mmCIF file of C-alpha atoms in Angstrom:
data_model
loop_
_atom_site.group_PDB
_atom_site.id
_atom_site.type_symbol
_atom_site.label_atom_id
_atom_site.label_comp_id
_atom_site.label_asym_id
_atom_site.label_seq_id
_atom_site.Cartn_x
_atom_site.Cartn_y
_atom_site.Cartn_z
ATOM 1 C CA MET R 1 78.237 136.644 196.748
ATOM 2 C CA VAL R 2 79.481 136.640 193.155
ATOM 3 C CA GLY R 3 80.475 133.243 191.363
ATOM 4 C CA THR R 4 83.890 132.594 189.878
ATOM 5 C CA GLU R 5 82.125 132.160 186.552
ATOM 6 C CA GLU R 6 80.302 135.327 186.857
ATOM 7 C CA PHE R 7 81.780 138.963 184.530
ATOM 8 C CA MET R 8 81.454 142.336 186.143
ATOM 9 C CA LEU R 9 82.703 145.521 184.931
ATOM 10 C CA ALA R 10 81.870 148.681 186.693
ATOM 11 C CA ILE R 11 82.974 152.163 185.087
ATOM 12 C CA MET R 12 83.344 155.743 186.329
ATOM 13 C CA ASN R 13 85.608 158.246 185.548
ATOM 14 C CA ASP R 14 86.735 161.378 187.337
ATOM 15 C CA THR R 15 84.042 163.514 186.038
ATOM 16 C CA GLN R 16 81.195 161.079 186.710
ATOM 17 C CA GLU R 17 82.391 160.754 190.027
ATOM 18 C CA LYS R 18 81.871 164.700 190.326
ATOM 19 C CA LEU R 19 78.677 164.615 188.540
ATOM 20 C CA LEU R 20 77.755 162.381 191.376
ATOM 21 C CA GLU R 21 78.886 164.011 194.087
ATOM 22 C CA LEU R 22 77.279 167.302 192.857
ATOM 23 C CA TYR R 23 73.607 166.061 191.875
ATOM 24 C CA GLY R 24 73.855 162.962 193.784
ATOM 25 C CA LYS R 25 72.580 163.904 196.714
ATOM 26 C CA GLN R 26 68.694 164.381 195.686
ATOM 27 C CA CYS R 27 68.287 161.446 193.587
ATOM 28 C CA VAL R 28 70.062 158.437 191.890
ATOM 29 C CA MET R 29 68.438 156.318 189.417
ATOM 30 C CA THR R 30 69.558 153.302 187.688
ATOM 31 C CA ASP R 31 68.105 151.242 184.452
ATOM 32 C CA SER R 32 68.873 148.461 183.079
ATOM 33 C CA SER R 33 69.151 146.984 179.558
ATOM 34 C CA HIS R 34 69.773 143.441 177.922
ATOM 35 C CA GLY R 35 70.353 142.467 174.545
ATOM 36 C CA THR R 36 72.628 145.299 173.089
ATOM 37 C CA ASN R 37 75.056 142.809 172.406
ATOM 38 C CA GLN R 38 76.282 139.626 170.816
ATOM 39 C CA TYR R 39 77.756 138.955 174.039
ATOM 40 C CA GLY R 40 74.810 138.689 176.024
ATOM 41 C CA PHE R 41 76.421 141.182 178.801
ATOM 42 C CA GLN R 42 73.689 143.333 180.310
ATOM 43 C CA MET R 43 74.166 146.984 181.164
ATOM 44 C CA THR R 44 73.195 148.887 184.278
ATOM 45 C CA THR R 45 73.840 152.788 184.381
ATOM 46 C CA LEU R 46 73.345 154.698 187.336
ATOM 47 C CA MET R 47 72.144 158.513 186.615
ATOM 48 C CA VAL R 48 71.525 161.552 188.205
ATOM 49 C CA HIS R 49 69.806 164.801 187.252
ATOM 50 C CA ASP R 50 70.996 168.103 187.158
ATOM 51 C CA GLU R 51 69.008 171.314 187.976
ATOM 52 C CA ASN R 52 67.259 171.403 184.663
ATOM 53 C CA HIS R 53 66.386 167.472 185.045
ATOM 54 C CA GLN R 54 68.604 166.147 182.396
ATOM 55 C CA GLY R 55 70.044 162.518 182.964
ATOM 56 C CA MET R 56 73.590 162.185 183.539
ATOM 57 C CA LEU R 57 75.445 159.363 183.324
ATOM 58 C CA VAL R 58 77.841 158.901 186.612
ATOM 59 C CA ALA R 59 78.616 154.880 186.077
ATOM 60 C CA ILE R 60 77.735 151.740 183.967
ATOM 61 C CA LEU R 61 77.919 147.979 184.905
ATOM 62 C CA LEU R 62 78.487 145.024 182.506
ATOM 63 C CA SER R 63 77.833 141.840 183.647
ATOM 64 C CA LEU R 64 76.211 138.596 182.696
ATOM 65 C CA ARG R 65 73.041 139.029 184.651
ATOM 66 C CA VAL R 66 71.128 141.900 186.938
ATOM 67 C CA ALA R 67 70.783 140.535 189.991
ATOM 68 C CA THR R 68 70.925 141.168 193.863
ATOM 69 C CA GLU R 69 74.303 139.542 194.277
ATOM 70 C CA ILE R 70 75.372 141.653 190.747
ATOM 71 C CA LEU R 71 73.943 145.153 192.214
ATOM 72 C CA VAL R 72 74.933 145.168 195.733
ATOM 73 C CA PRO R 73 78.899 144.772 195.096
ATOM 74 C CA PHE R 74 78.650 147.569 192.440
ATOM 75 C CA LEU R 75 76.477 149.566 194.743
ATOM 76 C CA SER R 76 78.274 149.129 197.632
ATOM 77 C CA ALA R 77 81.466 150.077 196.352
ATOM 78 C CA ILE R 78 80.116 153.432 195.069
ATOM 79 C CA LYS R 79 78.591 154.004 198.413
ATOM 80 C CA LYS R 80 82.032 153.290 200.226
ATOM 81 C CA LYS R 81 83.817 155.677 197.664
ATOM 82 C CA TRP R 82 81.018 158.374 198.336
ATOM 83 C CA LEU R 83 80.333 157.630 201.903
ATOM 84 C CA ALA R 84 82.470 160.914 202.977
ATOM 85 C CA SER R 85 79.965 163.193 200.983
ATOM 86 C CA LYS R 86 77.171 162.196 202.533
ATOM 87 C CA LEU R 87 75.171 160.775 199.575
ATOM 88 C CA ILE R 88 72.129 158.617 201.024
ATOM 89 C CA PHE R 89 71.521 155.654 199.710
ATOM 90 C CA TYR R 90 68.611 153.536 200.604
#
């Protein structure tokens, strides 16, 4: 469960949604980085690759930390949104 003192901001625009639908059926990748700003936010990206294996950003999450209780709601929201498109999340 995400606590009341937590901060999470997830962003995915319409173009990114279409890229996820188009390329996300085979492979979805994540990456997290830290120490990139003065506020201490962690940045987690969700990516897919196209037919040329070029990585394409499909969602971003800014949070105070990277942990299961942070990532599960983020990935669950994306999974729920795309359940109809038959994406497979493990």
